[in-house]
Coordinates of C-alpha atoms in Angstrom, one line a residue:
Chain A
M1 CA 0.0 0.0 0.0
L2 CA 2.8 2.4 0.8
S3 CA 5.0 1.2 -2.1
F4 CA 4.8 4.7 -3.6
L5 CA 7.2 5.7 -0.9
D6 CA 9.9 3.3 -2.2
R7 CA 13.0 4.6 -3.9
E8 CA 12.2 2.8 -7.2
H9 CA 8.8 4.6 -7.3
T10 CA 10.4 8.0 -6.8
T11 CA 12.7 8.1 -9.8
A12 CA 12.0 11.2 -11.8
P13 CA 10.4 10.8 -15.3
P14 CA 12.1 12.5 -18.2
G15 CA 11.3 16.3 -18.1
Y16 CA 10.9 16.5 -14.4
S17 CA 12.1 19.9 -13.2
R18 CA 14.9 19.7 -10.6
W19 CA 13.6 23.0 -9.2
L20 CA 10.8 21.1 -7.5
V21 CA 13.3 19.4 -5.2
P22 CA 14.6 22.4 -3.2
P23 CA 11.0 23.4 -2.0
A24 CA 10.4 19.8 -1.1
A25 CA 13.6 19.9 1.1
I26 CA 12.8 23.3 2.5
A27 CA 9.2 22.1 3.5
V28 CA 10.7 19.3 5.6
Q29 CA 13.6 21.3 7.0
M30 CA 11.5 24.3 7.9
C31 CA 9.2 22.1 10.1
I32 CA 11.9 20.2 11.9
G33 CA 13.9 23.4 12.4
E34 CA 11.2 24.4 14.8
I35 CA 13.5 23.1 17.5
Y36 CA 15.5 26.3 17.1
G37 CA 12.5 28.3 18.2
F38 CA 11.6 26.0 21.1
S39 CA 12.7 28.6 23.7
V40 CA 9.3 30.3 23.3
F41 CA 7.8 27.4 25.2
N42 CA 10.3 27.4 28.1
L43 CA 8.6 29.9 30.3
P44 CA 5.0 28.7 29.7
L45 CA 6.2 25.1 30.3
S46 CA 7.7 26.2 33.6
R47 CA 4.2 27.2 34.9
T48 CA 1.9 24.5 33.6
L49 CA 0.6 23.9 37.1
G50 CA 0.7 27.5 38.4
I51 CA -0.5 29.0 35.1
T52 CA 0.4 32.6 36.0
K53 CA 3.5 31.9 37.9
P54 CA 5.5 28.7 38.7
A55 CA 4.0 26.6 41.5
A56 CA 5.3 23.8 43.6
G57 CA 5.9 20.8 41.3
D58 CA 6.3 22.9 38.2
W59 CA 9.4 22.1 36.0
S60 CA 12.4 24.4 36.0
V61 CA 13.6 25.9 32.8
P62 CA 17.0 24.1 32.8
T63 CA 15.2 20.8 33.2
I64 CA 12.8 21.6 30.3
V65 CA 15.7 22.6 28.1
L66 CA 17.6 19.4 28.9
C67 CA 14.7 17.1 28.3
T68 CA 13.5 18.8 25.1
Y69 CA 16.0 21.0 23.2
S70 CA 19.3 19.3 24.3
F71 CA 17.9 15.7 24.2
G72 CA 16.3 16.4 20.8
L73 CA 19.5 17.7 19.3
I74 CA 21.5 14.8 20.7
L75 CA 19.0 12.3 19.2
L76 CA 19.2 14.3 15.9
G77 CA 22.9 13.4 15.7
L78 CA 22.5 9.9 16.9
S79 CA 19.6 9.0 14.6
A80 CA 21.3 10.7 11.6
A81 CA 24.3 8.6 12.2
F82 CA 22.4 5.4 12.9
F83 CA 19.8 5.7 10.1
G84 CA 22.0 7.2 7.4
K85 CA 22.4 4.0 5.5
W86 CA 18.7 3.2 5.7
V87 CA 17.9 6.7 4.3
E88 CA 20.3 6.1 1.4
K89 CA 18.8 2.7 0.7
N90 CA 15.2 3.7 0.9
G91 CA 15.3 7.1 -0.7
P92 CA 14.2 10.6 0.3
R93 CA 10.4 10.1 0.1
K94 CA 10.2 7.2 2.6
A95 CA 12.7 9.0 4.8
M96 CA 10.7 12.3 4.7
F97 CA 7.5 10.4 5.5
A98 CA 9.2 8.5 8.4
S99 CA 10.5 11.9 9.6
A100 CA 7.1 13.4 9.5
C101 CA 5.6 10.5 11.4
C102 CA 8.3 10.6 14.1
F103 CA 8.5 14.4 14.5
C104 CA 4.7 14.9 14.6
S105 CA 3.9 11.9 16.7
G106 CA 6.6 13.2 19.1
L107 CA 4.7 16.5 19.3
V108 CA 1.5 14.6 20.0
I109 CA 3.1 12.6 22.8
A110 CA 4.7 15.7 24.2
S111 CA 1.3 17.4 24.1
F112 CA -0.1 14.6 26.2
G113 CA 2.9 14.8 28.5
V114 CA 2.2 18.5 29.2
R115 CA -1.5 17.8 29.7
I116 CA -0.9 15.2 32.4
H117 CA 2.3 17.0 33.6
S118 CA 4.6 14.1 33.0
L119 CA 8.2 15.1 32.3
P120 CA 9.2 11.5 31.1
L121 CA 6.4 11.7 28.5
L122 CA 7.6 15.2 27.4
A123 CA 11.1 13.9 27.0
L124 CA 10.0 10.8 25.2
G125 CA 7.9 12.8 22.8
Y126 CA 9.9 15.9 22.0
G127 CA 13.3 14.5 22.8
L128 CA 13.4 10.8 21.8
V129 CA 10.7 10.3 19.1
G130 CA 10.8 13.8 17.8
G131 CA 14.6 13.8 17.9
I132 CA 14.6 10.7 15.6
G133 CA 12.3 12.6 13.2
L134 CA 14.8 15.5 13.3
G135 CA 17.7 13.2 12.3
L136 CA 15.8 11.5 9.5
G137 CA 14.5 14.8 8.1
Y138 CA 17.8 16.6 8.3
I139 CA 19.7 14.1 6.1
A140 CA 16.9 12.9 3.9
P141 CA 17.1 15.5 1.1
V142 CA 20.9 16.2 1.2
S143 CA 22.2 13.5 -1.1
T144 CA 19.2 13.9 -3.4
L145 CA 19.9 17.6 -3.9
V146 CA 23.6 17.0 -4.4
K147 CA 22.7 14.5 -7.2
W148 CA 20.2 17.0 -8.8
F149 CA 22.7 19.9 -8.7
P150 CA 26.1 18.5 -9.6
D151 CA 26.9 21.9 -11.1
R152 CA 26.1 23.8 -7.9
P153 CA 26.1 21.4 -4.9
G154 CA 26.9 24.2 -2.4
M155 CA 23.9 26.3 -3.5
A156 CA 21.7 23.2 -3.4
T157 CA 22.6 22.1 0.1
G158 CA 22.5 25.7 1.1
M159 CA 18.9 26.0 0.2
A160 CA 17.9 22.9 2.1
I161 CA 19.9 23.7 5.2
M162 CA 18.6 27.3 5.0
G163 CA 15.2 25.7 5.5
F164 CA 16.3 24.3 8.8
G165 CA 17.6 27.7 9.9
S166 CA 14.3 29.3 9.0
G167 CA 12.5 26.9 11.4
A168 CA 13.1 29.4 14.3
L169 CA 11.7 32.3 12.3
V170 CA 8.5 30.3 11.6
G171 CA 8.2 28.0 14.6
G172 CA 8.9 30.5 17.3
P173 CA 6.2 33.1 16.3
L174 CA 3.8 30.3 15.4
G175 CA 4.2 28.8 18.9
V176 CA 3.5 32.2 20.4
V177 CA 0.4 32.9 18.3
L178 CA -1.0 29.4 19.1
M179 CA -0.3 29.7 22.9
D180 CA -1.9 33.1 23.0
H181 CA -5.0 31.6 21.2
F182 CA -5.3 28.6 23.5
K183 CA -4.3 29.9 26.9
S184 CA -7.0 30.0 29.5
A185 CA -7.5 30.1 33.3
T186 CA -6.6 26.4 33.4
S187 CA -4.0 26.1 30.7
V188 CA -0.9 27.9 29.4
G189 CA -1.8 26.7 25.9
V190 CA 1.3 24.7 25.2
S191 CA -0.4 21.3 25.0
E192 CA -2.9 22.6 22.5
A193 CA -0.2 24.4 20.5
F194 CA 1.8 21.2 20.2
L195 CA -1.2 19.4 18.8
V196 CA -2.0 22.0 16.2
M197 CA 1.6 22.3 15.2
A198 CA 1.8 18.5 14.8
G199 CA -1.1 18.6 12.3
M200 CA 0.3 21.6 10.4
Y201 CA 3.8 20.1 10.2
F202 CA 2.5 16.7 9.2
V203 CA 0.7 18.2 6.1
M204 CA 3.7 20.4 5.2
M205 CA 6.3 17.6 5.6
N206 CA 4.3 15.2 3.5
F207 CA 3.9 17.9 0.8
G208 CA 7.7 17.8 0.6
A209 CA 7.7 14.0 0.5
L210 CA 5.1 13.9 -2.2
I211 CA 6.9 16.1 -4.7
V212 CA 10.5 14.9 -4.1
R213 CA 12.1 12.7 -6.7
V214 CA 15.5 11.1 -7.3
P215 CA 17.2 11.6 -10.6
A216 CA 17.4 8.7 -13.0
Q217 CA 20.8 6.8 -13.1
G218 CA 23.2 8.8 -15.4
W219 CA 21.0 12.0 -15.5
V220 CA 22.9 15.3 -15.8
P221 CA 21.4 18.8 -16.1
E222 CA 20.8 20.1 -19.6
G223 CA 24.0 21.7 -21.0
Y224 CA 26.1 20.4 -18.1
T225 CA 29.2 18.4 -18.9
P226 CA 31.1 17.0 -16.0
S227 CA 34.6 18.6 -15.8
T228 CA 37.3 16.3 -17.2
E229 CA 40.0 18.3 -15.4
T230 CA 41.0 17.0 -12.0
R231 CA 40.0 19.6 -9.5
K232 CA 41.9 19.7 -6.2
L233 CA 39.9 18.2 -3.4
V234 CA 36.9 17.3 -5.6
T235 CA 36.8 13.6 -6.3
A236 CA 35.0 11.8 -9.2
A237 CA 35.2 8.5 -7.2
N238 CA 33.0 7.3 -4.3
V239 CA 33.8 6.1 -0.8
S240 CA 31.3 4.0 1.1
V241 CA 30.2 5.2 4.6
D242 CA 31.7 2.2 6.3
V243 CA 35.1 3.1 4.9
A244 CA 34.7 6.8 5.0
W245 CA 34.4 7.1 8.7
K246 CA 37.7 5.3 9.1
T247 CA 39.6 7.9 7.1
P248 CA 41.5 10.9 8.7
Q249 CA 39.5 13.2 6.3
F250 CA 36.2 12.2 8.0
W251 CA 37.5 13.0 11.5
L252 CA 39.2 16.2 10.4
L253 CA 35.8 17.4 8.9
W254 CA 34.1 16.2 12.1
M255 CA 36.4 18.5 14.1
V256 CA 36.0 21.3 11.5
L257 CA 32.2 21.2 12.0
C258 CA 32.4 20.7 15.8
M259 CA 34.6 23.8 16.3
N260 CA 32.6 26.0 13.9
V261 CA 29.3 25.0 15.6
T262 CA 30.7 25.2 19.2
A263 CA 31.8 28.7 18.6
G264 CA 28.6 29.8 16.9
I265 CA 26.1 28.1 19.1
G266 CA 27.7 29.4 22.3
V267 CA 26.9 32.9 21.2
L268 CA 23.5 32.0 19.7
A269 CA 22.3 30.3 22.9
Q270 CA 23.4 33.2 25.1
A271 CA 22.8 36.1 22.8
S272 CA 20.0 37.6 24.9
P273 CA 21.8 37.7 28.3
M274 CA 25.0 38.8 26.5
A275 CA 23.4 41.8 25.0
Q276 CA 21.7 42.7 28.3
D277 CA 24.8 42.2 30.4
M278 CA 27.4 43.8 28.0
F279 CA 25.3 46.8 26.8
G280 CA 22.5 47.1 29.3
V281 CA 19.8 46.8 26.6
S282 CA 16.2 46.0 27.6
A283 CA 14.9 42.4 27.5
A284 CA 12.7 43.4 24.5
A285 CA 15.7 44.7 22.5
A286 CA 17.7 41.7 23.4
G287 CA 14.9 39.5 22.1
G288 CA 15.0 41.5 18.9
F289 CA 18.7 40.9 18.7
V290 CA 18.1 37.1 18.8
G291 CA 15.5 37.6 16.0
L292 CA 18.1 39.4 14.0
L293 CA 20.7 36.7 14.5
S294 CA 18.1 34.1 13.3
I295 CA 17.8 36.0 10.0
F296 CA 21.5 36.0 9.5
N297 CA 21.8 32.3 10.6
M298 CA 19.3 31.5 7.8
G299 CA 20.7 33.8 5.2
G300 CA 24.3 32.8 5.8
R301 CA 23.4 29.2 5.0
F302 CA 22.4 30.0 1.5
F303 CA 25.0 32.8 0.9
W304 CA 28.1 31.2 2.2
S305 CA 27.3 27.7 0.8
S306 CA 26.6 29.2 -2.6
Y307 CA 29.9 31.2 -2.4
S308 CA 31.7 27.9 -1.6
D309 CA 30.9 26.8 -5.1
V310 CA 33.1 29.6 -6.3
I311 CA 36.0 29.5 -3.8
G312 CA 35.9 25.8 -2.9
R313 CA 34.9 24.2 0.4
K314 CA 38.3 24.4 2.0
G315 CA 38.6 28.0 1.1
A316 CA 35.1 28.8 2.5
F317 CA 36.0 27.2 5.8
C318 CA 39.2 29.1 5.9
V319 CA 37.2 32.3 5.6
Y320 CA 34.8 31.2 8.4
F321 CA 37.6 30.4 10.7
I322 CA 40.0 33.4 10.0
L323 CA 37.3 36.0 9.7
G324 CA 35.4 34.4 12.6
C325 CA 38.4 34.5 14.9
A326 CA 39.1 38.2 14.1
L327 CA 35.5 39.1 14.8
Y328 CA 35.4 37.2 18.1
L329 CA 38.5 39.2 19.2
L330 CA 36.7 42.4 18.3
I331 CA 33.7 41.7 20.6
P332 CA 35.4 42.8 23.8
Y333 CA 36.5 46.0 21.9
S334 CA 32.8 46.6 20.9
Q335 CA 32.0 46.5 24.6
K336 CA 34.8 49.0 25.4
L337 CA 33.3 51.3 22.7
N338 CA 29.8 50.6 24.3
S339 CA 28.5 50.3 20.7
V340 CA 25.6 47.8 20.5
T341 CA 25.4 48.4 16.7
F342 CA 29.0 47.4 16.3
F343 CA 28.4 44.3 18.5
G344 CA 25.2 43.5 16.5
A345 CA 27.1 43.7 13.2
I346 CA 29.9 41.5 14.4
A347 CA 27.6 38.9 15.9
S348 CA 25.4 38.8 12.8
V349 CA 28.4 38.0 10.6
I350 CA 29.7 35.4 13.0
I351 CA 26.2 33.7 13.1
S352 CA 26.0 33.9 9.3
M353 CA 29.2 31.9 9.1
Y354 CA 27.9 29.5 11.7
G355 CA 25.0 28.7 9.4
G356 CA 27.3 28.7 6.4
G357 CA 29.4 26.0 8.0
F358 CA 26.3 23.7 8.4
A359 CA 25.3 24.2 4.8
T360 CA 28.8 23.9 3.3
T361 CA 29.5 20.6 5.2
P362 CA 27.4 18.3 2.9
A363 CA 29.0 19.8 -0.2
Y364 CA 32.5 19.3 1.4
L365 CA 31.6 15.7 2.1
R366 CA 30.4 15.2 -1.5
D367 CA 33.7 16.7 -2.8
M368 CA 35.8 14.3 -0.5
F369 CA 33.7 11.1 -0.6
G370 CA 31.5 11.3 -3.8
T371 CA 27.7 11.2 -4.0
M372 CA 27.2 7.4 -3.5
Q373 CA 26.5 7.5 0.3
V374 CA 27.0 11.2 1.1
G375 CA 23.7 11.3 3.0
A376 CA 24.9 8.5 5.3
I377 CA 28.3 10.0 5.8
H378 CA 26.7 13.4 6.5
G379 CA 24.6 11.6 9.1
R380 CA 27.7 10.4 11.0
V381 CA 29.4 13.8 10.8
I382 CA 26.3 15.4 12.3
T383 CA 27.2 13.8 15.6
A384 CA 29.7 16.7 15.8
W385 CA 26.7 19.0 16.1
S386 CA 25.3 17.1 19.0
M387 CA 28.6 17.4 20.8
A388 CA 28.8 21.1 20.0
A389 CA 25.2 21.7 21.0
V390 CA 26.1 20.6 24.6
L391 CA 29.6 22.0 24.7
G392 CA 29.1 25.5 23.3
P393 CA 26.3 26.8 25.6
Q394 CA 27.9 25.1 28.6
L395 CA 31.3 26.9 27.9
V396 CA 29.7 30.3 27.5
T397 CA 27.4 30.0 30.5
N398 CA 29.9 28.4 32.9
I399 CA 32.9 30.6 32.1
S400 CA 30.8 33.9 32.3
A401 CA 29.2 32.7 35.5
Y402 CA 32.6 31.9 37.0
Q403 CA 34.0 35.3 36.1
K404 CA 30.9 37.1 37.5
A405 CA 31.3 35.0 40.8
H406 CA 35.0 36.1 41.0
G407 CA 34.2 39.8 40.8
V408 CA 34.6 40.5 37.1
P409 CA 32.1 43.3 36.1
K410 CA 29.2 41.7 34.2
E411 CA 29.9 43.9 31.1
Q412 CA 33.3 42.2 30.8
A413 CA 32.3 38.7 32.0
Y414 CA 32.1 37.4 28.4
N415 CA 35.5 38.6 27.2
G416 CA 37.4 35.4 28.3
T417 CA 34.8 33.3 26.5
M418 CA 35.2 35.3 23.3
Y419 CA 39.0 34.7 23.4
L420 CA 38.3 31.0 24.0
M421 CA 35.9 30.8 21.0
A422 CA 38.6 32.5 18.9
G423 CA 40.9 29.7 20.0
L424 CA 38.4 27.0 19.1
L425 CA 38.2 28.5 15.6
V426 CA 42.0 28.4 15.3
V427 CA 41.8 24.6 16.1
G428 CA 39.2 24.3 13.4
L429 CA 41.4 26.2 10.9
I430 CA 44.3 23.8 11.6
C431 CA 42.0 20.8 11.0
N432 CA 40.7 22.3 7.8
L433 CA 44.2 23.0 6.5
L434 CA 45.2 19.4 7.2
V435 CA 42.4 18.1 4.9
R436 CA 43.9 16.2 1.9
E437 CA 42.3 14.1 -0.8
V438 CA 41.2 10.6 0.2
D439 CA 43.7 7.9 -0.6
P440 CA 42.5 6.1 -3.8
K441 CA 42.8 2.7 -1.9
H442 CA 39.5 3.7 -0.1
H443 CA 37.6 4.3 -3.3
H444 CA 34.6 2.1 -4.0
K445 CA 35.3 -0.2 -6.9
E446 CA 31.8 -0.8 -8.4
W447 CA 30.4 2.7 -8.8
T448 CA 31.8 5.8 -10.4
T449 CA 29.9 9.1 -10.9
Chain B
M1 CA 10.8 2.3 -23.6
N2 CA 7.9 4.4 -24.8
E3 CA 7.9 7.0 -22.0
T4 CA 7.0 10.4 -23.4
P5 CA 9.0 13.2 -21.9
S6 CA 6.6 15.6 -20.2
K7 CA 8.0 18.8 -18.6
S8 CA 7.0 19.6 -15.0
P9 CA 4.3 22.3 -15.4
S10 CA 5.4 25.8 -14.4
W11 CA 2.3 26.3 -12.2
L12 CA 3.4 23.3 -10.1
I13 CA 6.9 24.7 -9.6
A14 CA 5.5 28.1 -8.7
L15 CA 3.0 26.5 -6.3
A16 CA 5.7 24.5 -4.6
W17 CA 7.8 27.6 -4.0
I18 CA 4.8 29.6 -2.8
V19 CA 3.9 26.9 -0.3
V20 CA 7.3 27.3 1.4
A21 CA 7.8 31.0 0.7
L22 CA 4.5 32.1 2.5
P23 CA 5.3 30.8 6.0
L24 CA 8.9 31.9 5.5
S25 CA 7.9 35.4 4.6
W26 CA 5.6 35.6 7.6
G27 CA 8.3 34.4 9.9
L28 CA 10.8 36.9 8.5
Y29 CA 8.3 39.7 8.9
Q30 CA 7.7 38.7 12.5
S31 CA 11.4 38.6 13.2
I32 CA 12.0 42.0 11.7
L33 CA 9.1 43.4 13.8
K34 CA 10.6 41.8 16.9
S35 CA 14.1 43.2 16.2
K36 CA 12.8 46.8 15.8
P37 CA 13.5 47.8 19.5
L38 CA 17.2 47.1 18.8
F39 CA 17.3 49.9 16.2
M40 CA 15.4 52.4 18.3
G41 CA 18.7 53.7 19.8
P42 CA 20.4 52.6 23.0
A43 CA 18.6 55.2 25.1
V44 CA 15.2 53.9 24.1
A45 CA 16.3 50.3 24.0
A46 CA 17.7 50.4 27.5
A47 CA 14.9 52.6 28.9
P48 CA 13.3 51.2 32.0
P49 CA 9.6 50.3 31.7
A50 CA 7.2 53.2 32.3
P51 CA 5.9 53.3 35.8
A52 CA 2.4 51.9 36.3
P53 CA -0.2 54.6 36.5
K54 CA -1.2 55.4 40.1

């Protein structure tokens, strides 16, 4: 009955436009990217019993963040790594459908968990089941897009990963609107909001699953002739996922992603308190600052990844690390100048490169390991994100808290962290500079692009 | 093989992009609205809330 989901039933007929694939990918990524906007639920969830203010027995915000946001992101990495080969084998349509089922049923379970005030159910729904949906949906369209756009792989993956970045822009305000609509004297509206979002996201994600197609074997875009010249760090061969993860290139790229994300997510997660502590802006203005960063996080994914088609992936990451390092070192200076505009400009560029790193990674993997199992390899590299999602915010929060506790004025409490982030980017730069072509002995023998 | 090549209709491509562009534009608009206080100048942005009327 569900055979139309199989890979063999999703092969594009002659004349199918490849420009239908990016919106399919964005539809799925935009929905699962809602996790970036989850913070709008934190405060309402912390008073599900007290309604107007936290009551005895209500959950604390750190507990909520751990059981939902952090748990979900960890599961994203683990499920992407674990199910990567399954996604490659079964194709994007089945993977997108499975992602929709997991992500949306996770929201339904979480909704029930909120209703009966059960933290384990909330964690099971949003963190575990929803997290598996995140991992499947995140990697599902990547290898398909790379195959459809061999002429512009960076731009193609940039469009898809941009969709994930846009999740916060859509999911955050949508959550607020729904909670406002459903809140009452007996409910904060989160449970109802989760249910409605589950329905809306299920429709949207399956719209993506319905229109996505894989190119027929040997298909190339009209007028495109694969380059016969050997380009440095762009292979025409393929490496299987089981071999790829044993190569030094895989672990160097893992470190490259981990360092880039740790530095970026540390600022992204603490942007609001940073702006308030360093420049004394109001909470409303700090909230606006977070919104501004989300726009640059989304835009950077498309811009930088497309630019990597011109300067190469290694060159693009060199820009992220060198420019990023210089900008982190300028943040304490912006505080000395007391210029919130300067700080906002610096942070916006940093966050655009954080997003750019995410979007450039699949194209980098394609250049190093070929298209054969790039989705599965990407899935394993994504574990670097899970690591960084825990590491980055912890570093910023704990170091600034330590400095405040030891008498450092709160305006300067983030300076040490900024220097540390710059150091992490130097480590990433070194790893990126060490990347060389994969030894031909690792190439897959039965498949050539 | 007697498969006739049929091009994807333009309306379908346009519809697919509209379906994703609409929520994206709404989210973008909401975020720009939200970030407005940041551009209202440090004095306004950092201003304490107005006292409640007595």
